Tab-separated table of C-alpha atoms in Angstrom:
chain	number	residue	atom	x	y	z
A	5	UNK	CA	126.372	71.989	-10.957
A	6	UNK	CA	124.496	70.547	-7.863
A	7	UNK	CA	121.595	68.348	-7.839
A	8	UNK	CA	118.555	70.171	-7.786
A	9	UNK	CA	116.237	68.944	-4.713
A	10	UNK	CA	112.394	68.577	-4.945
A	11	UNK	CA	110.328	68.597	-1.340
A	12	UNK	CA	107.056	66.522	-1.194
A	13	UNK	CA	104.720	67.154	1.465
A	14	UNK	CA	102.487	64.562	2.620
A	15	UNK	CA	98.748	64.726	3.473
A	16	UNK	CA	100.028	64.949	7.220
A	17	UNK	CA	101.930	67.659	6.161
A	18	UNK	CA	105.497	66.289	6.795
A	19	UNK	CA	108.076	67.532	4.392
A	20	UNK	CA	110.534	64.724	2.088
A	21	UNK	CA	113.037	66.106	0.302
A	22	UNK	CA	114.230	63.390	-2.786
A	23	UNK	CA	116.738	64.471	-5.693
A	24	UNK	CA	115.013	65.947	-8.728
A	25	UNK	CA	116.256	63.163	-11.022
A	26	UNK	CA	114.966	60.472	-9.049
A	27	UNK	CA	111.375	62.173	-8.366
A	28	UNK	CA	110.830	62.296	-12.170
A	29	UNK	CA	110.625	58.539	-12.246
A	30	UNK	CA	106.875	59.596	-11.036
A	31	UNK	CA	105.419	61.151	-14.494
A	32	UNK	CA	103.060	63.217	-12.225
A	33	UNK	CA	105.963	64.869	-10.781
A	34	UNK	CA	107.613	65.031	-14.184
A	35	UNK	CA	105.121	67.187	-15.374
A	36	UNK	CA	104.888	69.527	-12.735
A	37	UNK	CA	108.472	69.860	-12.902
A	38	UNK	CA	108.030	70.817	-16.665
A	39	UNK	CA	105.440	73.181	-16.235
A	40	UNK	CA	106.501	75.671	-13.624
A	41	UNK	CA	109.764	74.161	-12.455
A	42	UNK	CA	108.183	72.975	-9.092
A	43	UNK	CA	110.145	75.397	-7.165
A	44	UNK	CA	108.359	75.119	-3.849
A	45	UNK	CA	106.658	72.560	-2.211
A	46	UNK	CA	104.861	69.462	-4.142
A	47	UNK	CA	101.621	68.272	-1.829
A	48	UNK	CA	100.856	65.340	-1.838
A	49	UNK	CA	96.836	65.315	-0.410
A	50	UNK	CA	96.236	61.611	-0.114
A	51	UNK	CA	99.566	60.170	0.208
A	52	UNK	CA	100.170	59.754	4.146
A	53	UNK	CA	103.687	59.747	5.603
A	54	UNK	CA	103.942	56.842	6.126
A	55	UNK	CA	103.658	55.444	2.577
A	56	UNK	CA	105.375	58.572	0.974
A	57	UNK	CA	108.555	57.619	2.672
A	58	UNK	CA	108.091	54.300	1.077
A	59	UNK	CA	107.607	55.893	-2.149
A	60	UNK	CA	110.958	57.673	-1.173
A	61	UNK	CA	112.531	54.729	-0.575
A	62	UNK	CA	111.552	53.145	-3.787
A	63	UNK	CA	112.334	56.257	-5.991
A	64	UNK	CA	116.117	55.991	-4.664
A	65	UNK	CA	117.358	52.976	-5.352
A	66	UNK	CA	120.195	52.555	-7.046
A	67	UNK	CA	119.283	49.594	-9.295
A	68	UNK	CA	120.844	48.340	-12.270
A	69	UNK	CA	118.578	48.765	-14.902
A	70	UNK	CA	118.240	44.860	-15.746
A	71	UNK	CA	117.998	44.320	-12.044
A	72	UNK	CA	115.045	46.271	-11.526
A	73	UNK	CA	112.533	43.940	-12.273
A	74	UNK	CA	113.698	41.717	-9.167
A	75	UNK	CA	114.345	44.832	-7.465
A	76	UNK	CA	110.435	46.126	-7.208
A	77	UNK	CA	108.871	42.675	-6.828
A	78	UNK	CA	110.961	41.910	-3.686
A	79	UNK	CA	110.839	45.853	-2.461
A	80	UNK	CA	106.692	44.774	-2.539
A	81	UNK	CA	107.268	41.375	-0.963
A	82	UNK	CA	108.968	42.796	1.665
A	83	UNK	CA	105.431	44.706	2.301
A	84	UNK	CA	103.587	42.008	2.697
A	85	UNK	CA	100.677	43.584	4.733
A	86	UNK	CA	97.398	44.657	2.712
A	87	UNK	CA	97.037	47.536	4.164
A	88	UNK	CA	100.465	48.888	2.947
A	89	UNK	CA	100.360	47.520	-0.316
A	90	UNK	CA	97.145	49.575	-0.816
A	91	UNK	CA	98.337	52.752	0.162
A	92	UNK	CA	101.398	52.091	-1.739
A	93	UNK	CA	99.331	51.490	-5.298
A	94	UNK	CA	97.278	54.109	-4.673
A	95	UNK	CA	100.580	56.362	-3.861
A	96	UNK	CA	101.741	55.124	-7.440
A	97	UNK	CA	98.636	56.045	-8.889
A	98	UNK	CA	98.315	59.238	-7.554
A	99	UNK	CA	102.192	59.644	-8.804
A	100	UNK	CA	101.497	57.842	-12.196
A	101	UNK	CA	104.656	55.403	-11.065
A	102	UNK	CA	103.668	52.615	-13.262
A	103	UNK	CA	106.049	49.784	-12.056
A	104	UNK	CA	105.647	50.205	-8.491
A	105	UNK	CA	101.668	50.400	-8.986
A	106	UNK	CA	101.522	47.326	-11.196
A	107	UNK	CA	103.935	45.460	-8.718
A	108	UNK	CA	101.896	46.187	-5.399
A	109	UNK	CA	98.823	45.369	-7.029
A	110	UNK	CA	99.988	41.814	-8.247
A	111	UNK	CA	100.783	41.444	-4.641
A	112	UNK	CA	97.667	42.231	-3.152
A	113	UNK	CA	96.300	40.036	-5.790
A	114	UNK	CA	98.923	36.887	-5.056
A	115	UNK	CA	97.754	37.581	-1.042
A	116	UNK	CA	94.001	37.506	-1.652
A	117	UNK	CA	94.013	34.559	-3.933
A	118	UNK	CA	92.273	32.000	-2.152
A	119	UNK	CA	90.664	34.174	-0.692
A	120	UNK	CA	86.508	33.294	0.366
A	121	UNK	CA	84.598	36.728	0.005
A	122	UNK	CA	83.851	36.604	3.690
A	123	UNK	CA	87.864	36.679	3.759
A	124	UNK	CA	88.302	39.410	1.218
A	125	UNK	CA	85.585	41.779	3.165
A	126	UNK	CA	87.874	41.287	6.535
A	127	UNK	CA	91.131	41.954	4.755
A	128	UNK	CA	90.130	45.034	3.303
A	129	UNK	CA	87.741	46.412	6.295
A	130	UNK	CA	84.942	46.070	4.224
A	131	UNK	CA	81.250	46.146	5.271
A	132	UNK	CA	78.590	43.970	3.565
A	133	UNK	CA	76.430	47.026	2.306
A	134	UNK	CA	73.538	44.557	1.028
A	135	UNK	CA	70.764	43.772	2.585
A	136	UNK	CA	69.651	39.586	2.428
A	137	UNK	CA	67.463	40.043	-0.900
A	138	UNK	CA	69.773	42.120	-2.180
A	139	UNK	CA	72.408	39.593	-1.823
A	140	UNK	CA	70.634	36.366	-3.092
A	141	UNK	CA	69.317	38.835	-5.978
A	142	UNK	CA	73.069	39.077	-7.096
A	143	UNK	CA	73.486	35.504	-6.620
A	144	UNK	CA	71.219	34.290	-8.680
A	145	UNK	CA	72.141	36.863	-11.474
A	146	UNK	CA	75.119	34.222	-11.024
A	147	UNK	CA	73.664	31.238	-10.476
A	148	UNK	CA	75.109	29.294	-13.413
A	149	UNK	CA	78.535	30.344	-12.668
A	150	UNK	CA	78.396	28.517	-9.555
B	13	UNK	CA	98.783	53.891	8.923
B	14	UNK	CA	95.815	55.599	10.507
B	15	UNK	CA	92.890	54.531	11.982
B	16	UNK	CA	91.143	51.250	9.924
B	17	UNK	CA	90.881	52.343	6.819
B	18	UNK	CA	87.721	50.985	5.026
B	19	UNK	CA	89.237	49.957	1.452
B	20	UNK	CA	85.362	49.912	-0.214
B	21	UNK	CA	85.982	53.044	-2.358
B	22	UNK	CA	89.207	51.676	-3.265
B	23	UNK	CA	90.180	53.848	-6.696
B	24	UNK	CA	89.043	51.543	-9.566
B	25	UNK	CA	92.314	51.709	-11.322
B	26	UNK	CA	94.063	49.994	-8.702
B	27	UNK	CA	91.221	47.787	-8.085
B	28	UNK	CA	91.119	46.941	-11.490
B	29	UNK	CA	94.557	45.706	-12.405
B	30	UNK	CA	94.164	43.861	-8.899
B	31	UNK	CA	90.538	42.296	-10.370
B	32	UNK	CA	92.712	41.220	-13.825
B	33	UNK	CA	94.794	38.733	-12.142
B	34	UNK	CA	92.311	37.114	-11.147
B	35	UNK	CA	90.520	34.472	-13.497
B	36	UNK	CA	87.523	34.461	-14.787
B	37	UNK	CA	85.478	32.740	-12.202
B	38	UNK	CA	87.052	34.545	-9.080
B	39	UNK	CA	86.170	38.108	-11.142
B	40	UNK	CA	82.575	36.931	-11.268
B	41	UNK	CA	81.664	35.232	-8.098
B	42	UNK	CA	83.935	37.032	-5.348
B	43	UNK	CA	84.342	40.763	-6.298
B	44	UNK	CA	80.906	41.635	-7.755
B	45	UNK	CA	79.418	40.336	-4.515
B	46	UNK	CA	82.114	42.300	-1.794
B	47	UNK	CA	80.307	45.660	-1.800
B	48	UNK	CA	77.908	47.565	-4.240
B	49	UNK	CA	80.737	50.123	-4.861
B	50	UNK	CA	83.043	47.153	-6.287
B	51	UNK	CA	80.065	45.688	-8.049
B	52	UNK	CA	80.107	48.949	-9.882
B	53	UNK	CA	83.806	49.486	-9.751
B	54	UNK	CA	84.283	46.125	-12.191
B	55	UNK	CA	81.040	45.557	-13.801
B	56	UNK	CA	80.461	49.050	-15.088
B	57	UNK	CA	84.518	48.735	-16.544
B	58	UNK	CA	84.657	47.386	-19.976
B	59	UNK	CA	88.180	47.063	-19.856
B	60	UNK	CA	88.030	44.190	-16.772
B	61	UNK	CA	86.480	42.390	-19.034
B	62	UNK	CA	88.254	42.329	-22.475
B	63	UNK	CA	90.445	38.895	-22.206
B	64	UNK	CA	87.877	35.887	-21.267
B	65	UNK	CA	89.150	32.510	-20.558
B	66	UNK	CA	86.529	30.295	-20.234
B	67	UNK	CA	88.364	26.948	-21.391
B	68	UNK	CA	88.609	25.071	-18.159
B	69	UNK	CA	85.000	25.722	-17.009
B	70	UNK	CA	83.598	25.093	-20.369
B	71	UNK	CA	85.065	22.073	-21.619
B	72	UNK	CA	83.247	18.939	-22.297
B	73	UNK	CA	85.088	16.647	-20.314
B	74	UNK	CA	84.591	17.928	-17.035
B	75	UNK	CA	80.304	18.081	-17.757
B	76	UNK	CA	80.474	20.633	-15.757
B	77	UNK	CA	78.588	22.968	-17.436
B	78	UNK	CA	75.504	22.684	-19.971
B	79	UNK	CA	74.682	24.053	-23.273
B	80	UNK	CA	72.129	26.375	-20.786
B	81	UNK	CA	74.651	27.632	-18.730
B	82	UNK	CA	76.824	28.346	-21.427
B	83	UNK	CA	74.157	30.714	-23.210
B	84	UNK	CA	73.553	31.934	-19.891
B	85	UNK	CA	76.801	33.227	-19.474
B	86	UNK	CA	77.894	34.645	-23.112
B	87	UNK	CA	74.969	36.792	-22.691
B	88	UNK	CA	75.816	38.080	-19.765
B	89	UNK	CA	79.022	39.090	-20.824
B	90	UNK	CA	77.550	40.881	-23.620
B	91	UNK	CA	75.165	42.739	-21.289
B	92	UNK	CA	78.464	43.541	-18.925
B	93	UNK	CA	81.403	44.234	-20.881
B	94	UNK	CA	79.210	45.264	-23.943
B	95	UNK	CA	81.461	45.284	-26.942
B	96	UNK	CA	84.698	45.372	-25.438
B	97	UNK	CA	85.848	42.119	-25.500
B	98	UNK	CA	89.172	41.393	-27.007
B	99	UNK	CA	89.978	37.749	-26.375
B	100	UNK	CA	88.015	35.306	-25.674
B	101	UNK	CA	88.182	31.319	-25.188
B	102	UNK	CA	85.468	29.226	-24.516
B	103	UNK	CA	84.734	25.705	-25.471
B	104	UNK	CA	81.773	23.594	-25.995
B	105	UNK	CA	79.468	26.222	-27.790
B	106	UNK	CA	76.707	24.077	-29.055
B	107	UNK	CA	74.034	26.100	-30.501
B	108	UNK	CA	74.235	28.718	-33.703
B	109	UNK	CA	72.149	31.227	-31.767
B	110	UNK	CA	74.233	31.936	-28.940
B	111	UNK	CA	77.216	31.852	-31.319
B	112	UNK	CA	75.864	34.138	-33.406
B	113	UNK	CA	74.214	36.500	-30.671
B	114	UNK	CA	77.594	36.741	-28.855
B	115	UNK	CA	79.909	38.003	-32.224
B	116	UNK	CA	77.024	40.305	-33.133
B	117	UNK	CA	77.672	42.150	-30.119
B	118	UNK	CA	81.621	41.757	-29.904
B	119	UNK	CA	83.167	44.909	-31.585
B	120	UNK	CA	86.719	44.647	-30.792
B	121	UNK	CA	87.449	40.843	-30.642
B	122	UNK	CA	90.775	39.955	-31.790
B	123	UNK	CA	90.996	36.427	-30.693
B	124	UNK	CA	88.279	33.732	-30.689
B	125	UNK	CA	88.968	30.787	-29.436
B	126	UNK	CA	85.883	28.278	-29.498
B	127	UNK	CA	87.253	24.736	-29.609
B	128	UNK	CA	84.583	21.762	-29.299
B	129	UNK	CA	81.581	23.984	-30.067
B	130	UNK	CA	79.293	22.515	-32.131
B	131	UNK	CA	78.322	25.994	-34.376
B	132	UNK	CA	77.497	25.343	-38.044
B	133	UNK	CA	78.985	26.276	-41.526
B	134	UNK	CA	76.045	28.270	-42.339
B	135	UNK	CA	76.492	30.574	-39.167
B	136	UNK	CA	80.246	31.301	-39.498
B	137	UNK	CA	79.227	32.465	-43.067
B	138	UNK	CA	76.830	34.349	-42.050
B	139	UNK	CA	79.166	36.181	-38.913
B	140	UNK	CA	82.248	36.607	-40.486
B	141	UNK	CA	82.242	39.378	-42.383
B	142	UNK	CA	82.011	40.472	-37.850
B	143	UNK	CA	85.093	39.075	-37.802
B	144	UNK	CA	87.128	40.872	-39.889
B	145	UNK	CA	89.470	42.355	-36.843
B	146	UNK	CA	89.966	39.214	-35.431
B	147	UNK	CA	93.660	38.039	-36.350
B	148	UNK	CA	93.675	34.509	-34.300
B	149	UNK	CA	91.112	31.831	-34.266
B	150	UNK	CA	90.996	28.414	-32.602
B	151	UNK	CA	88.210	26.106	-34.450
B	152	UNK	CA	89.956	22.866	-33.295
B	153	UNK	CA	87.556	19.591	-32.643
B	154	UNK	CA	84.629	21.616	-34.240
B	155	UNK	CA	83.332	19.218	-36.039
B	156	UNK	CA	80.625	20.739	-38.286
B	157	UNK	CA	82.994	23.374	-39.282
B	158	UNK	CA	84.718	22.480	-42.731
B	159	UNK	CA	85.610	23.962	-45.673
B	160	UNK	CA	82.665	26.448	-46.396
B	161	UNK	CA	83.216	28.379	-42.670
B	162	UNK	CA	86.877	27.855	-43.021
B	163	UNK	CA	86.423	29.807	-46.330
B	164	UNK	CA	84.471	32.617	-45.216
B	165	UNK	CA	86.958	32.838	-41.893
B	166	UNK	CA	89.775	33.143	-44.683
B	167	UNK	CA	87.846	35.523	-47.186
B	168	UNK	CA	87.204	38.059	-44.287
B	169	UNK	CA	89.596	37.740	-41.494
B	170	UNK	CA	92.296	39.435	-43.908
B	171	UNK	CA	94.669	40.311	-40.714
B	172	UNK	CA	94.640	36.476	-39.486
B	173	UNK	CA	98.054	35.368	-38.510
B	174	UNK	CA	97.130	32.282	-36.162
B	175	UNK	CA	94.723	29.298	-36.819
B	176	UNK	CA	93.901	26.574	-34.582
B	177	UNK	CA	92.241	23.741	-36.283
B	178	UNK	CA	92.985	20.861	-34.592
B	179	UNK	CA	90.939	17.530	-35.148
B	180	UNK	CA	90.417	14.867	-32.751
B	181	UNK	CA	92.400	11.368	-33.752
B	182	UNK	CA	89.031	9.318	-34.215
B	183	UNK	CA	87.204	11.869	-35.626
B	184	UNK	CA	87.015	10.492	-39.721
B	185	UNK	CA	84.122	13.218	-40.339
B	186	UNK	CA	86.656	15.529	-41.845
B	187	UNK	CA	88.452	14.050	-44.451
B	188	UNK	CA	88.521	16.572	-47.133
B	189	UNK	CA	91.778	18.178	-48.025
B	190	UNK	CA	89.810	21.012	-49.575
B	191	UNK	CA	90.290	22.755	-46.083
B	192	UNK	CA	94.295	22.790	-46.635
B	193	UNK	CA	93.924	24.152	-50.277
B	194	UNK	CA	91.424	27.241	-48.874
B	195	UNK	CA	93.727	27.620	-46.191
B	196	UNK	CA	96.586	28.475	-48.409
B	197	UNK	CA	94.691	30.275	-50.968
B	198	UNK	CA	92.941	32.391	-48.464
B	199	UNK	CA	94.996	32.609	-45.862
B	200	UNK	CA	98.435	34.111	-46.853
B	201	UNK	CA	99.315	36.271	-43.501
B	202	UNK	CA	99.262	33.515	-41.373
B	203	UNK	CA	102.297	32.626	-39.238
B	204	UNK	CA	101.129	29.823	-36.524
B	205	UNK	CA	99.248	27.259	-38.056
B	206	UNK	CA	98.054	23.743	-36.322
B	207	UNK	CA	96.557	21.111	-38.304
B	208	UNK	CA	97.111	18.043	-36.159
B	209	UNK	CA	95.502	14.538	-37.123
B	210	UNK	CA	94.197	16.070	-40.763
B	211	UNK	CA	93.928	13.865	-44.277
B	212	UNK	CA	95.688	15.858	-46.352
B	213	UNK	CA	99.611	15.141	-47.581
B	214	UNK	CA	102.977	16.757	-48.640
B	215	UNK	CA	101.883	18.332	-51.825
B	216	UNK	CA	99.241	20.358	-49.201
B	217	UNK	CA	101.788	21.053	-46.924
B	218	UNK	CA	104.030	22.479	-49.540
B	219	UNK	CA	100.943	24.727	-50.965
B	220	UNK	CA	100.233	26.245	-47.300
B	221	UNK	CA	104.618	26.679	-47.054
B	222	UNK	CA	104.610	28.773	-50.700
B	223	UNK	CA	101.597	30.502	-49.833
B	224	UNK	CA	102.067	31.398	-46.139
B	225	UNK	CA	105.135	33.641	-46.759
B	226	UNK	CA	105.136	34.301	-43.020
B	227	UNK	CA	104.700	31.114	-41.614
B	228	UNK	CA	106.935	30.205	-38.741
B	229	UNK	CA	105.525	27.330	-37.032
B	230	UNK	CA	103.204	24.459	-38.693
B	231	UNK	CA	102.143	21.258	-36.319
B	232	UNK	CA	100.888	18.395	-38.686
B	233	UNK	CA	101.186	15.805	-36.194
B	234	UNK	CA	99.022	12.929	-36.687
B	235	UNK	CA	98.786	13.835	-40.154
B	236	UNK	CA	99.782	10.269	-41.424
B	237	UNK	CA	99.315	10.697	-45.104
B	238	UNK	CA	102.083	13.694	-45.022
B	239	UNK	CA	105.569	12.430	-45.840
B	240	UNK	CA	108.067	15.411	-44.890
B	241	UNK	CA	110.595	16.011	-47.782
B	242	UNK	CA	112.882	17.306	-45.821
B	243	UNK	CA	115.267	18.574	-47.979
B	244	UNK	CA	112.165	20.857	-49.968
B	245	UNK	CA	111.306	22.094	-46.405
B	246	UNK	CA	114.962	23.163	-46.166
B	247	UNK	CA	115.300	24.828	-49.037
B	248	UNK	CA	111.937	26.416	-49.480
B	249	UNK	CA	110.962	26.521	-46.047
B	250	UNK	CA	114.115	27.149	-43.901
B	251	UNK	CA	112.290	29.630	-41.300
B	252	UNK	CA	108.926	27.119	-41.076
B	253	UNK	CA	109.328	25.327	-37.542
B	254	UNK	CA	107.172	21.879	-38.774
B	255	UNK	CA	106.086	20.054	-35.517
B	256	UNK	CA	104.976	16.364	-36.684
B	257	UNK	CA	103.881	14.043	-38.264
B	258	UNK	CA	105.152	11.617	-36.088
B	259	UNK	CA	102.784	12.100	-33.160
B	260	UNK	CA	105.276	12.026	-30.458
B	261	UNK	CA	107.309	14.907	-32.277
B	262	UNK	CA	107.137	16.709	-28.913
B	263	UNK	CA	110.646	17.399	-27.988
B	264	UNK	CA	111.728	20.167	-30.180
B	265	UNK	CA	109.139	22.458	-28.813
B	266	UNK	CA	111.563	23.718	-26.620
B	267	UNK	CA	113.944	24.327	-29.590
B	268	UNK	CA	111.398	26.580	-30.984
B	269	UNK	CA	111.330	28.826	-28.037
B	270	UNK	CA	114.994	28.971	-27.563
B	271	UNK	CA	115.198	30.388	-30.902
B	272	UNK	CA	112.384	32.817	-30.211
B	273	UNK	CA	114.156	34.667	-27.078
B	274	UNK	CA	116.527	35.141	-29.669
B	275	UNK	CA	115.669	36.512	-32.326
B	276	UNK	CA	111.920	37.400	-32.903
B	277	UNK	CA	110.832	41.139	-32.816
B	278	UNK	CA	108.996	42.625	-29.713
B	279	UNK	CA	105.803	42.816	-31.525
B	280	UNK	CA	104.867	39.551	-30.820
B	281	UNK	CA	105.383	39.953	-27.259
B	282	UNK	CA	101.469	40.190	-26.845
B	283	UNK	CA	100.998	36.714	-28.343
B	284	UNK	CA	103.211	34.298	-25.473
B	285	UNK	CA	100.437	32.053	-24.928
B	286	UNK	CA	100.007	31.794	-28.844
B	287	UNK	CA	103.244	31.447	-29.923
B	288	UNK	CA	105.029	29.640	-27.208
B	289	UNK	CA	103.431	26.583	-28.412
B	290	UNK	CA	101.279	26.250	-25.853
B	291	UNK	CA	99.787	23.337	-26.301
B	292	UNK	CA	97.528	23.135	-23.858
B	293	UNK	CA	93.498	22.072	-23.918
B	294	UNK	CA	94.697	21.718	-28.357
C-alpha cells in the first residue's frame, strides 16, 4: 500500500504536499483527516508560505523519539529572528502542534528577556497606542511594583 | 515574510505562554504597558496569572518593599486574576487583614507559600476551613504561627502532602513540641516535611515517621535535641529520606534526587521545585 499524501495550501495560495502520517502530528489536521478523509486540498488562511514550509520541514523529521526534545529546541534556535518565530507559533497554533508552539514561544521569550518595553515595542513593530495620561495612569496603577 | 507585520494583535494563546516565562515583575511592569490590546490580552487572562512568585521581591532582607506595598499588590492580584490563583509565594506578609482578604478571594489555591509573614493564630483559624484544596504550605520563620494555626491547617487541609515550617536558628519563641505531636496526628498524607532548627526530639520524630505513612523526605536539621536511632529509622522508616540533625547534613541531597529519577511515579512531576529539595529562600 502507498503512502497516502495530504496537500496544504497556504494563505498565498501555494500548494505543499507532506505524507499523511507525518501531517497528523498537527491534531488540527488529524481531525480533518478523521472527519471527511481530507481528500482535496487543506487551506491554510493565515499560515504564509513561507512559514508553512517551515512547518513542513518540522513535520518531517525523522527523529528518534528520545531525540526529539533536542531536536525542536535547536530546529527553533536555528530561527532565531522574531519575526519567524511568531509566525511559526502562531502556525502551531493554528495547527494545534503543541511542541513546536511551546518551543518557539520559549524562544521568543529567551530573545526578549532583557528586554526594556521601548525594546519590546521595536521588536515586535508595535505602536504605543496610549496617549501621555493614559500612560502615567497605568503606571501608577503600578507604582509599588516599581 | 511580508510587509512589517505589526505583532499588537498577537493571538493571546501564543502571547500567553510567551508572558508565563516571564517572572512576575517583567509580567507586570513590561507587557501590561506595550499596547492596550496586550494589556487586555494578559490582564483579562486568569490563567497568566495562576503561579505567583513573589519571594525575591518580598523578602525582608532586601527592605525592598513595605508592609504598604505588599497590601498594595495582593489586592491587585485579586482584582486581576480574580480567583484563579493556584500557587503562590510571597514573603513578609505582616498584617491579618491583607492575609485574610487575599485567601477569601483565592478559590483554586493549591500552594501557599508565605514564609516570614507575620499573620496570627487567630486568622489562620479563622481562613482555613478556605484552605481546604490547598495540598502544600510553607509557614517557615512565621513566628506567631504555632500550634493552634498549625492545627486548624492540619484539621482542614485534608489533601496536604508538603509542609514547610522552618524556624530561624535564634528564634527561641517556639519551643513547644506540641506542633510535632499535631503534625502527626493531623497530618497523615504528608510526604515532604521540613522542620529545621525545632525543640522537639526522637520520640517526635518517630510519631510523625508512624503516622506519616507516606513520608519520603523529613529535614530536622538544627534540631539538636533529636538523636537519630538509626537502626529504628531503618527498620520502620526505610523509604523516609531524614536530612539532619547535624546542620551541615547537606551532601546527600543529591542522593535523594538520584533516587527520584529512578524510581518515583510521574505524578509528582508537577512538584520539581517541591520535591527536589530545593532549598532555596527555606
Amino acid at each position: 500500500m502507498s503512502k497516502k499524501t495530504l496537500t496544504l495550501m497556504s494563505k498565498d495560495k501555494q500548494l505543499f504536499n507532506i505524507e499523511e502520517h507525518l501531517a497528523v502530528q498537527s491534531v488540527t489536521i488529524r481531525n480533518m483527516v478523521k472527519e471527511d478523509g481530507a481528500s482535496s486540498v487543506i487551506p491554510l488562511p493565515r499560515v504564509d508560505s513561507e512559514t508553512l514550509a517551515l512547518v513542513i520541514e518540522y513535520l518531517n523529521r525523522q527523529q528518534a523519539p528520545e531525540e526529539d526534545e533536542d531536536y525542536v529546541k535547536k530546529f527553533v534556535d536555528e530561527r532565531g529572528e522574531i519575526p519567524t518565530l511568531l509566525e511559526l507559533a502562531q502556525a502551531a497554533l493554528d495547527l494545534d502542534i503543541k511542541k513546536l508552539m511551546d518551543a518557539a514561544c520559549m524562544k521568543v521569550a529567551d530573545l526578549i528577556k532583557d528586554f526594556t518595553l521601548e525594546e519590546v515595542r521595536e521588536a515586535l513593530r508595535i505602536e504605543n497606542d496610549r496617549t501621555p495620561e493614559e500612560e502615567k495612569a497605568i503606571r501608577d496603577e503600578f507604582q509599588w511594583a516599581f | 515574510m511580508e510587509e512589517a507585520k505589526n505583532w499588537a494583535n498577537l493571538p493571546p494563546d501564543v502571547l500567553g505562554l510567551i508572558f508565563n516565562k516571564f517572572c512576575f515583575k517583567e509580567k507586570l511592569l513590561i507587557f501590561p504597558r506595550v499596547c492596550k490590546s496586550w494589556n487586555h490580552a494578559v490582564l483579562g487572562r486568569p490563567n497568566c496569572w495562576q503561579t505567583i512568585d513573589l519571594l525575591d521581591w518580598s523578602l525582608p532582607r532586601e527592605y525592598s518593599s513595605s508592609d504598604h506595598d505588599i497590601d498594595k499588590m495582593l489586592r491587585f492580584l485579586v482584582t486581576r486574576a480574580s480567583a484563579a490563583f493556584q500557587e503562590i509565594v510571597i514573603g513578609n506578609i505582616q498584617n491579618d487583614l491583607t492575609f485574610s482578604f487575599f485567601i477569601d478571594h483565592s478559590r483554586s489555591l493549591r500552594t501557599l507559600e508565605i514564609p516570614w509573614s507575620n499573620v496570627s493564630d487567630s486568622i489562620v483559624e479563622h481562613v482555613a476551613e478556605k484552605l481546604s484544596g490547598v495540598t502544600r504550605i510553607n509557614l517557615s520563620y512565621c513566628r506567631n504561627i504555632r500550634v493552634r494555626g498549625i492545627r486548624a491547617i492540619g484539621e482542614n487541609c485534608k489533601s496536604l502532602v508538603g509542609l514547610k515550617r522552618n524556624k530561624h536558628p535564634f528564634d527561641i519563641s517556639c519551643v513547644k513540641v506540641e506542633e510535632a505531636t499535631t503534625i502527626a496526628a493531623t497530618m497523615p498524607k504528608l510526604k515532604h516535611l521540613e522542620l529545621t532548627f525545632n525543640y522537639f526530639d526522637m520520640e517526635n520524630v518517630e510519631k510523625i515517621i508512624e503516622s506519616c505513612h507516606e513520608l519520603k523526605f523529613l529535614d530536622i536539621r538544627g534540631c539538636s535535641y533529636v538523636h537519630l536511632n538509626h537502626g529504628w529509622l531503618q527498620k520502620c522508616a526505610p523509604k523516609v529520606m531524614v536530612l539532619g540533625p547535624n546542620i551541615n547534613h547537606r551532601d546527600r541531597i543529591d542522593d535523594a534526587n538520584d533516587d527520584d529519577d529512578d524510581d518515583h511515579n510521574v505524578d509528582d512531576n508537577d512538584d520539581d521545585d517541591w520535591w527536589g529539595y530545593n532549598l532555596r529562600g527555606l
